[in-house]
Amino acid sequence: MRQNILSVHGAALPVAPEPNHLVLVTPPAEDEGPEQALVEAREWLDALHTRMLEGPDEVLHHGMASLHGGLIDRRRQWSPEVWKRFCQELARKHPMRPFLHQCPFTRHAFERPRGYAGDAALIDYLYMDHAADELHAGREIYRYMHGQPSARSVRERRALLARMMDETAERRPDGRILSVACGHLREAEQSRAVAQGRLQELIAFDQDPVSLAEISRLHPGGVVRPVCGSVRALLSGKVTFSELDFVYSAGLYDYLSDSVASRLTAVFFGMLRPGGRLLVANFAVHPPETGYMEAFMDWWLTYRDEDGMRGLLAETPLEQVANVRLFRDSQDNVIYLEVTRR
């Protein structure tokens, strides 16, 4: 049964104004017209920015809650065209953006130092806590982002993958695992099986040589084998793997169209040996942080619900499937599709 998406800021904002509290203003319905909606949005951002600019920690925290809530409400009420105009014409040019970019996590996504959003260094900001390295506003904005449900989902995903690595080693002493779009492969650092060398091979596949260099530094001469390659190479068959016991992709599907994701799922499934498992993760429709990510981080994902995840099996030979399982994480933010081969 589909569950409701959790609130980004946990508790409801106060009904009446209190000292140092920012009240979330209900955004206008789109029937007021896009121009009027954007004028109102600018006034809302102006007032919020002024309040947060010199505020103490508590004001910054409540300001972030108001910002997140107001952005996701507008995203849900407006048409995609009006929302994109807001992001491109208003949010990116507003003084709120450089203020928020004092947060290293927010700034890194927007600047894309490795050429794409969601790189491994960005995800490391969610795994680790670098708040102590930042000044006042950047520190508090980063702390707020680090504590949000989607950030907790990313850390929970890491722990789940480490457990599944260990389970694979328990099932097969000669277990072979493939991680696609592996990033820095931080889950391997939490795996007992990897630390103890109880796998035959863990293939770390990624297009980013910088990420693979970090993996090589952390896992020299062990069971981890970095391989540089692209999704296109996997789809074309130029790069292939076989006889695998566990294939997974933690964040790749958040950036794939349905047609590419379905073809890739079939390719991954074909790499499994009998009894092998495939696990893919995808953020659900639409986590409360979505508005902030798109407006101020320029970070756009492909979101899916349970029906969308089932649709990823469209090109997989179902007669070879032993079991299919769909489940969400404890934050209700990430949907997992697990497929076991006969």
Tab-separated table of C-alpha atoms in Angstrom:
chain	number	residue	atom	x	y	z
A	1	MET	CA	0.000	0.000	0.000
A	2	ARG	CA	1.353	3.380	-0.944
A	3	GLN	CA	2.225	5.576	1.997
A	4	ASN	CA	2.032	9.301	2.351
A	5	ILE	CA	5.192	11.309	1.817
A	6	LEU	CA	6.604	12.627	5.081
A	7	SER	CA	6.942	16.324	5.724
A	8	VAL	CA	10.364	17.793	4.995
A	9	HIS	CA	10.478	19.642	8.269
A	10	GLY	CA	8.800	17.114	10.543
A	11	ALA	CA	6.537	19.247	12.681
A	12	ALA	CA	3.939	21.762	11.522
A	13	LEU	CA	4.809	25.422	11.656
A	14	PRO	CA	3.164	27.494	14.394
A	15	VAL	CA	-0.360	28.736	13.679
A	16	ALA	CA	0.286	32.177	15.141
A	17	PRO	CA	3.488	34.181	14.846
A	18	GLU	CA	5.972	33.740	17.648
A	19	PRO	CA	9.255	35.563	18.224
A	20	ASN	CA	11.916	34.505	15.692
A	21	HIS	CA	9.468	32.197	13.885
A	22	LEU	CA	8.733	32.465	10.175
A	23	VAL	CA	5.212	31.630	9.096
A	24	LEU	CA	4.694	29.727	5.852
A	25	VAL	CA	2.428	31.747	3.585
A	26	THR	CA	0.034	29.657	1.519
A	27	PRO	CA	0.941	30.158	-2.146
A	28	PRO	CA	-1.715	31.429	-4.529
A	29	ALA	CA	-3.604	29.097	-6.784
A	30	GLU	CA	-2.457	29.185	-10.383
A	31	ASP	CA	-5.824	30.529	-11.516
A	32	GLU	CA	-4.585	33.943	-10.333
A	33	GLY	CA	-2.376	33.835	-13.416
A	34	PRO	CA	1.313	32.992	-13.745
A	35	GLU	CA	2.502	36.615	-13.709
A	36	GLN	CA	0.696	37.413	-10.474
A	37	ALA	CA	1.902	34.128	-8.974
A	38	LEU	CA	5.515	35.026	-9.784
A	39	VAL	CA	5.115	38.544	-8.374
A	40	GLU	CA	3.783	37.075	-5.134
A	41	ALA	CA	6.604	34.542	-5.088
A	42	ARG	CA	9.205	37.281	-5.436
A	43	GLU	CA	7.669	39.225	-2.548
A	44	TRP	CA	7.643	36.051	-0.454
A	45	LEU	CA	11.320	35.364	-1.211
A	46	ASP	CA	12.236	38.996	-0.524
A	47	ALA	CA	10.640	38.918	2.926
A	48	LEU	CA	12.094	35.515	3.780
A	49	HIS	CA	15.586	36.503	2.663
A	50	THR	CA	15.493	39.710	4.708
A	51	ARG	CA	14.425	37.786	7.799
A	52	MET	CA	17.075	35.069	7.392
A	53	LEU	CA	19.933	37.386	6.436
A	54	GLU	CA	20.892	38.507	9.926
A	55	GLY	CA	18.993	35.917	11.912
A	56	PRO	CA	20.370	33.708	14.676
A	57	ASP	CA	20.413	29.910	14.364
A	58	GLU	CA	16.758	29.478	15.304
A	59	VAL	CA	15.561	31.980	12.706
A	60	LEU	CA	17.694	30.313	10.015
A	61	HIS	CA	16.259	26.909	10.899
A	62	HIS	CA	12.660	28.097	10.762
A	63	GLY	CA	13.435	30.080	7.623
A	64	MET	CA	14.670	26.926	5.909
A	65	ALA	CA	11.500	25.119	6.970
A	66	SER	CA	9.351	27.922	5.548
A	67	LEU	CA	11.411	27.994	2.349
A	68	HIS	CA	11.145	24.237	1.794
A	69	GLY	CA	7.438	24.178	2.525
A	70	GLY	CA	6.653	27.169	0.317
A	71	LEU	CA	8.706	25.842	-2.591
A	72	ILE	CA	7.186	22.369	-2.653
A	73	ASP	CA	3.666	23.795	-2.306
A	74	ARG	CA	4.261	26.038	-5.304
A	75	ARG	CA	5.777	23.215	-7.301
A	76	ARG	CA	2.739	21.025	-6.654
A	77	GLN	CA	0.183	23.764	-7.430
A	78	TRP	CA	1.797	25.368	-10.478
A	79	SER	CA	2.115	23.967	-13.966
A	80	PRO	CA	5.566	22.658	-14.920
A	81	GLU	CA	6.019	25.678	-17.205
A	82	VAL	CA	5.351	28.215	-14.433
A	83	TRP	CA	7.562	26.306	-12.014
A	84	LYS	CA	10.459	26.266	-14.485
A	85	ARG	CA	10.050	29.993	-15.045
A	86	PHE	CA	10.215	30.540	-11.313
A	87	CYS	CA	13.402	28.474	-11.027
A	88	GLN	CA	15.173	29.985	-14.030
A	89	GLU	CA	13.998	33.586	-13.999
A	90	LEU	CA	13.411	34.288	-10.322
A	91	ALA	CA	15.108	31.887	-7.914
A	92	ARG	CA	18.477	31.740	-9.680
A	93	LYS	CA	18.703	35.544	-9.902
A	94	HIS	CA	17.373	36.294	-6.433
A	95	PRO	CA	19.752	37.294	-3.585
A	96	MET	CA	18.444	34.255	-1.720
A	97	ARG	CA	20.537	32.030	-3.995
A	98	PRO	CA	24.020	33.304	-3.032
A	99	PHE	CA	22.860	33.393	0.577
A	100	LEU	CA	21.874	29.710	0.441
A	101	HIS	CA	25.053	28.866	-1.466
A	102	GLN	CA	27.057	29.544	1.646
A	103	CYS	CA	26.022	25.935	2.343
A	104	PRO	CA	28.668	23.747	0.639
A	105	PHE	CA	26.147	21.011	-0.179
A	106	THR	CA	23.747	23.407	-1.913
A	107	ARG	CA	26.575	25.202	-3.736
A	108	HIS	CA	28.284	22.008	-4.920
A	109	ALA	CA	25.156	20.727	-6.648
A	110	PHE	CA	24.584	24.030	-8.430
A	111	GLU	CA	28.199	24.467	-9.583
A	112	ARG	CA	28.642	20.861	-10.840
A	113	PRO	CA	32.441	20.697	-10.424
A	114	ARG	CA	32.512	17.221	-12.008
A	115	GLY	CA	30.165	18.219	-14.814
A	116	TYR	CA	26.921	16.717	-13.552
A	117	ALA	CA	24.547	16.970	-10.610
A	118	GLY	CA	24.512	14.359	-7.862
A	119	ASP	CA	28.186	13.430	-8.105
A	120	ALA	CA	29.943	11.302	-5.505
A	121	ALA	CA	31.435	14.292	-3.705
A	122	LEU	CA	27.952	15.764	-3.272
A	123	ILE	CA	26.610	12.531	-1.765
A	124	ASP	CA	29.564	12.502	0.633
A	125	TYR	CA	28.144	15.702	2.155
A	126	LEU	CA	25.147	13.578	3.207
A	127	TYR	CA	27.212	10.655	4.479
A	128	MET	CA	29.551	12.849	6.506
A	129	ASP	CA	28.950	15.934	8.633
A	130	HIS	CA	31.158	18.877	7.655
A	131	ALA	CA	29.143	21.522	9.512
A	132	ALA	CA	32.020	22.401	11.812
A	133	ASP	CA	34.029	23.567	8.783
A	134	GLU	CA	31.497	26.258	7.853
A	135	LEU	CA	30.664	29.778	9.032
A	136	HIS	CA	27.356	30.740	10.637
A	137	ALA	CA	24.814	30.837	7.790
A	138	GLY	CA	26.502	28.124	5.718
A	139	ARG	CA	26.804	25.926	8.792
A	140	GLU	CA	23.142	26.193	9.771
A	141	ILE	CA	21.799	25.742	6.232
A	142	TYR	CA	24.017	22.681	5.787
A	143	ARG	CA	22.940	21.268	9.145
A	144	TYR	CA	19.324	21.679	8.123
A	145	MET	CA	19.886	19.894	4.800
A	146	HIS	CA	21.947	17.141	6.431
A	147	GLY	CA	19.066	16.365	8.796
A	148	GLN	CA	16.279	16.215	6.223
A	149	PRO	CA	14.388	12.972	5.433
A	150	SER	CA	15.968	12.618	1.984
A	151	ALA	CA	19.433	12.893	3.516
A	152	ARG	CA	18.520	10.220	6.045
A	153	SER	CA	17.244	8.102	3.153
A	154	VAL	CA	20.637	8.306	1.448
A	155	ARG	CA	22.393	7.144	4.625
A	156	GLU	CA	19.841	4.374	5.115
A	157	ARG	CA	20.388	3.263	1.518
A	158	ARG	CA	24.112	2.968	2.185
A	159	ALA	CA	23.493	0.736	5.220
A	160	LEU	CA	21.024	-1.443	3.283
A	161	LEU	CA	23.508	-2.038	0.464
A	162	ALA	CA	26.255	-2.975	2.930
A	163	ARG	CA	23.913	-5.524	4.534
A	164	MET	CA	23.030	-6.989	1.152
A	165	MET	CA	26.724	-7.335	0.328
A	166	ASP	CA	27.181	-9.292	3.536
A	167	GLU	CA	24.114	-11.431	2.799
A	168	THR	CA	25.536	-12.236	-0.629
A	169	ALA	CA	28.785	-13.405	0.947
A	170	GLU	CA	26.824	-15.584	3.363
A	171	ARG	CA	24.938	-17.246	0.513
A	172	ARG	CA	27.986	-17.793	-1.682
A	173	PRO	CA	31.629	-17.817	-0.574
A	174	ASP	CA	32.514	-17.081	-4.218
A	175	GLY	CA	29.980	-14.260	-4.461
A	176	ARG	CA	30.360	-11.681	-7.202
A	177	ILE	CA	28.752	-8.236	-6.979
A	178	LEU	CA	28.360	-5.378	-9.456
A	179	SER	CA	27.668	-1.805	-8.361
A	180	VAL	CA	26.608	0.406	-11.288
A	181	ALA	CA	27.192	4.168	-11.043
A	182	CYS	CA	28.984	3.343	-7.825
A	183	GLY	CA	30.252	6.823	-6.920
A	184	HIS	CA	32.735	6.459	-4.076
A	185	LEU	CA	31.275	3.051	-3.139
A	186	ARG	CA	30.905	4.182	0.478
A	187	GLU	CA	28.664	1.205	1.305
A	188	ALA	CA	31.674	-1.083	0.865
A	189	GLU	CA	33.310	0.696	3.810
A	190	GLN	CA	30.461	-0.587	6.016
A	191	SER	CA	30.524	-4.162	4.693
A	192	ARG	CA	32.126	-6.854	6.857
A	193	ALA	CA	32.364	-9.150	3.841
A	194	VAL	CA	34.439	-6.606	1.920
A	195	ALA	CA	36.681	-5.861	4.900
A	196	GLN	CA	37.283	-9.571	5.489
A	197	GLY	CA	37.703	-10.460	1.813
A	198	ARG	CA	34.754	-12.875	1.846
A	199	LEU	CA	33.688	-12.061	-1.702
A	200	GLN	CA	35.305	-13.197	-4.907
A	201	GLU	CA	34.802	-9.806	-6.524
A	202	LEU	CA	33.047	-6.473	-6.100
A	203	ILE	CA	33.016	-4.642	-9.428
A	204	ALA	CA	32.770	-0.864	-8.998
A	205	PHE	CA	31.470	0.509	-12.315
A	206	ASP	CA	31.289	4.264	-12.922
A	207	GLN	CA	31.877	6.832	-15.683
A	208	ASP	CA	33.812	9.180	-13.381
A	209	PRO	CA	37.559	8.377	-13.164
A	210	VAL	CA	37.885	10.673	-10.141
A	211	SER	CA	35.406	8.534	-8.208
A	212	LEU	CA	37.201	5.366	-9.259
A	213	ALA	CA	40.530	6.813	-8.124
A	214	GLU	CA	39.055	7.367	-4.672
A	215	ILE	CA	37.837	3.753	-4.620
A	216	SER	CA	41.283	2.488	-5.616
A	217	ARG	CA	42.825	4.534	-2.823
A	218	LEU	CA	40.443	3.130	-0.222
A	219	HIS	CA	40.441	-0.488	-1.428
A	220	PRO	CA	43.913	-1.317	-2.754
A	221	GLY	CA	44.586	-4.894	-3.749
A	222	GLY	CA	41.392	-6.358	-2.280
A	223	VAL	CA	38.162	-7.754	-3.661
A	224	VAL	CA	37.110	-4.394	-5.166
A	225	ARG	CA	37.758	-3.963	-8.906
A	226	PRO	CA	37.113	-0.476	-10.330
A	227	VAL	CA	35.920	-0.388	-13.948
A	228	CYS	CA	35.383	2.838	-15.902
A	229	GLY	CA	32.462	2.847	-18.303
A	230	SER	CA	29.135	4.364	-19.261
A	231	VAL	CA	25.503	3.328	-19.296
A	232	ARG	CA	25.641	3.529	-23.084
A	233	ALA	CA	28.427	0.938	-23.115
A	234	LEU	CA	26.299	-1.405	-20.994
A	235	LEU	CA	23.245	-0.955	-23.205
A	236	SER	CA	25.234	-1.523	-26.396
A	237	GLY	CA	26.971	-4.613	-25.026
A	238	LYS	CA	30.434	-3.071	-25.394
A	239	VAL	CA	30.867	-3.690	-21.668
A	240	THR	CA	29.269	-6.748	-20.120
A	241	PHE	CA	29.456	-8.836	-16.977
A	242	SER	CA	28.045	-12.275	-16.206
A	243	GLU	CA	27.565	-14.885	-13.495
A	244	LEU	CA	26.840	-12.258	-10.845
A	245	ASP	CA	25.101	-12.861	-7.522
A	246	PHE	CA	24.096	-9.307	-6.710
A	247	VAL	CA	23.722	-6.356	-9.086
A	248	TYR	CA	22.593	-2.997	-7.767
A	249	SER	CA	22.344	0.654	-8.678
A	250	ALA	CA	21.733	3.119	-5.877
A	251	GLY	CA	21.237	6.492	-7.593
A	252	LEU	CA	21.455	6.016	-11.353
A	253	TYR	CA	17.743	5.460	-12.013
A	254	ASP	CA	16.917	8.904	-10.626
A	255	TYR	CA	18.361	10.286	-13.887
A	256	LEU	CA	17.028	7.800	-16.473
A	257	SER	CA	13.992	7.924	-18.738
A	258	ASP	CA	11.529	5.043	-18.514
A	259	SER	CA	12.663	3.510	-21.804
A	260	VAL	CA	16.371	3.566	-20.902
A	261	ALA	CA	15.679	2.361	-17.359
A	262	SER	CA	13.604	-0.580	-18.631
A	263	ARG	CA	16.271	-1.663	-21.099
A	264	LEU	CA	18.996	-1.334	-18.484
A	265	THR	CA	16.986	-3.387	-15.978
A	266	ALA	CA	16.772	-6.207	-18.508
A	267	VAL	CA	20.530	-5.975	-19.133
A	268	PHE	CA	21.264	-6.157	-15.401
A	269	PHE	CA	18.912	-9.091	-14.949
A	270	GLY	CA	20.673	-10.953	-17.745
A	271	MET	CA	23.975	-10.654	-15.846
A	272	LEU	CA	22.664	-12.652	-12.883
A	273	ARG	CA	23.248	-16.324	-12.354
A	274	PRO	CA	20.392	-18.453	-10.952
A	275	GLY	CA	19.446	-17.230	-7.493
A	276	GLY	CA	21.082	-13.845	-8.083
A	277	ARG	CA	19.403	-10.609	-7.007
A	278	LEU	CA	19.001	-7.232	-8.684
A	279	LEU	CA	18.232	-4.131	-6.621
A	280	VAL	CA	17.504	-0.671	-8.010
A	281	ALA	CA	16.526	2.396	-6.014
A	282	ASN	CA	14.567	5.477	-7.060
A	283	PHE	CA	13.305	8.531	-5.201
A	284	ALA	CA	9.533	8.618	-4.886
A	285	VAL	CA	7.113	11.222	-6.279
A	286	HIS	CA	7.857	14.001	-5.060
A	287	PRO	CA	9.943	14.210	-1.871
A	288	PRO	CA	9.441	17.461	0.019
A	289	GLU	CA	12.989	18.617	-0.752
A	290	THR	CA	12.237	18.585	-4.492
A	291	GLY	CA	11.341	22.277	-4.696
A	292	TYR	CA	14.544	23.397	-2.959
A	293	MET	CA	16.683	21.028	-5.034
A	294	GLU	CA	15.329	22.304	-8.337
A	295	ALA	CA	15.067	26.005	-7.486
A	296	PHE	CA	18.370	26.568	-5.668
A	297	MET	CA	20.536	23.526	-6.429
A	298	ASP	CA	19.554	23.037	-10.094
A	299	TRP	CA	19.239	19.343	-9.243
A	300	TRP	CA	16.461	17.643	-11.205
A	301	LEU	CA	15.621	13.979	-10.733
A	302	THR	CA	13.254	11.508	-12.369
A	303	TYR	CA	10.777	10.457	-9.685
A	304	ARG	CA	8.772	7.225	-9.739
A	305	ASP	CA	5.991	5.611	-7.738
A	306	GLU	CA	5.360	1.887	-7.311
A	307	ASP	CA	3.651	1.565	-10.688
A	308	GLY	CA	6.600	3.279	-12.311
A	309	MET	CA	9.006	0.860	-10.633
A	310	ARG	CA	6.982	-2.150	-11.795
A	311	GLY	CA	7.140	-0.711	-15.298
A	312	LEU	CA	10.933	-1.085	-15.224
A	313	LEU	CA	10.390	-4.827	-15.793
A	314	ALA	CA	8.758	-4.239	-19.194
A	315	GLU	CA	11.710	-5.756	-21.088
A	316	THR	CA	12.742	-8.356	-18.499
A	317	PRO	CA	11.793	-12.004	-19.295
A	318	LEU	CA	9.297	-12.631	-16.490
A	319	GLU	CA	9.418	-16.415	-16.980
A	320	GLN	CA	12.979	-16.237	-15.613
A	321	VAL	CA	11.936	-14.227	-12.554
A	322	ALA	CA	11.579	-16.086	-9.264
A	323	ASN	CA	10.444	-13.177	-7.112
A	324	VAL	CA	9.733	-9.447	-7.276
A	325	ARG	CA	9.628	-7.234	-4.199
A	326	LEU	CA	8.825	-3.538	-3.898
A	327	PHE	CA	9.444	-1.672	-0.663
A	328	ARG	CA	10.068	1.837	0.653
A	329	ASP	CA	12.628	3.011	3.147
A	330	SER	CA	11.742	4.154	6.665
A	331	GLN	CA	11.539	7.790	5.495
A	332	ASP	CA	9.063	6.884	2.718
A	333	ASN	CA	11.359	8.657	0.254
A	334	VAL	CA	13.086	5.876	-1.693
A	335	ILE	CA	11.404	2.968	-3.481
A	336	TYR	CA	13.369	-0.240	-4.015
A	337	LEU	CA	12.746	-2.828	-6.695
A	338	GLU	CA	14.291	-6.207	-5.895
A	339	VAL	CA	14.204	-8.974	-8.517
A	340	THR	CA	15.479	-12.521	-7.977
A	341	ARG	CA	16.368	-14.783	-10.913
A	342	ARG	CA	15.212	-18.395	-11.099
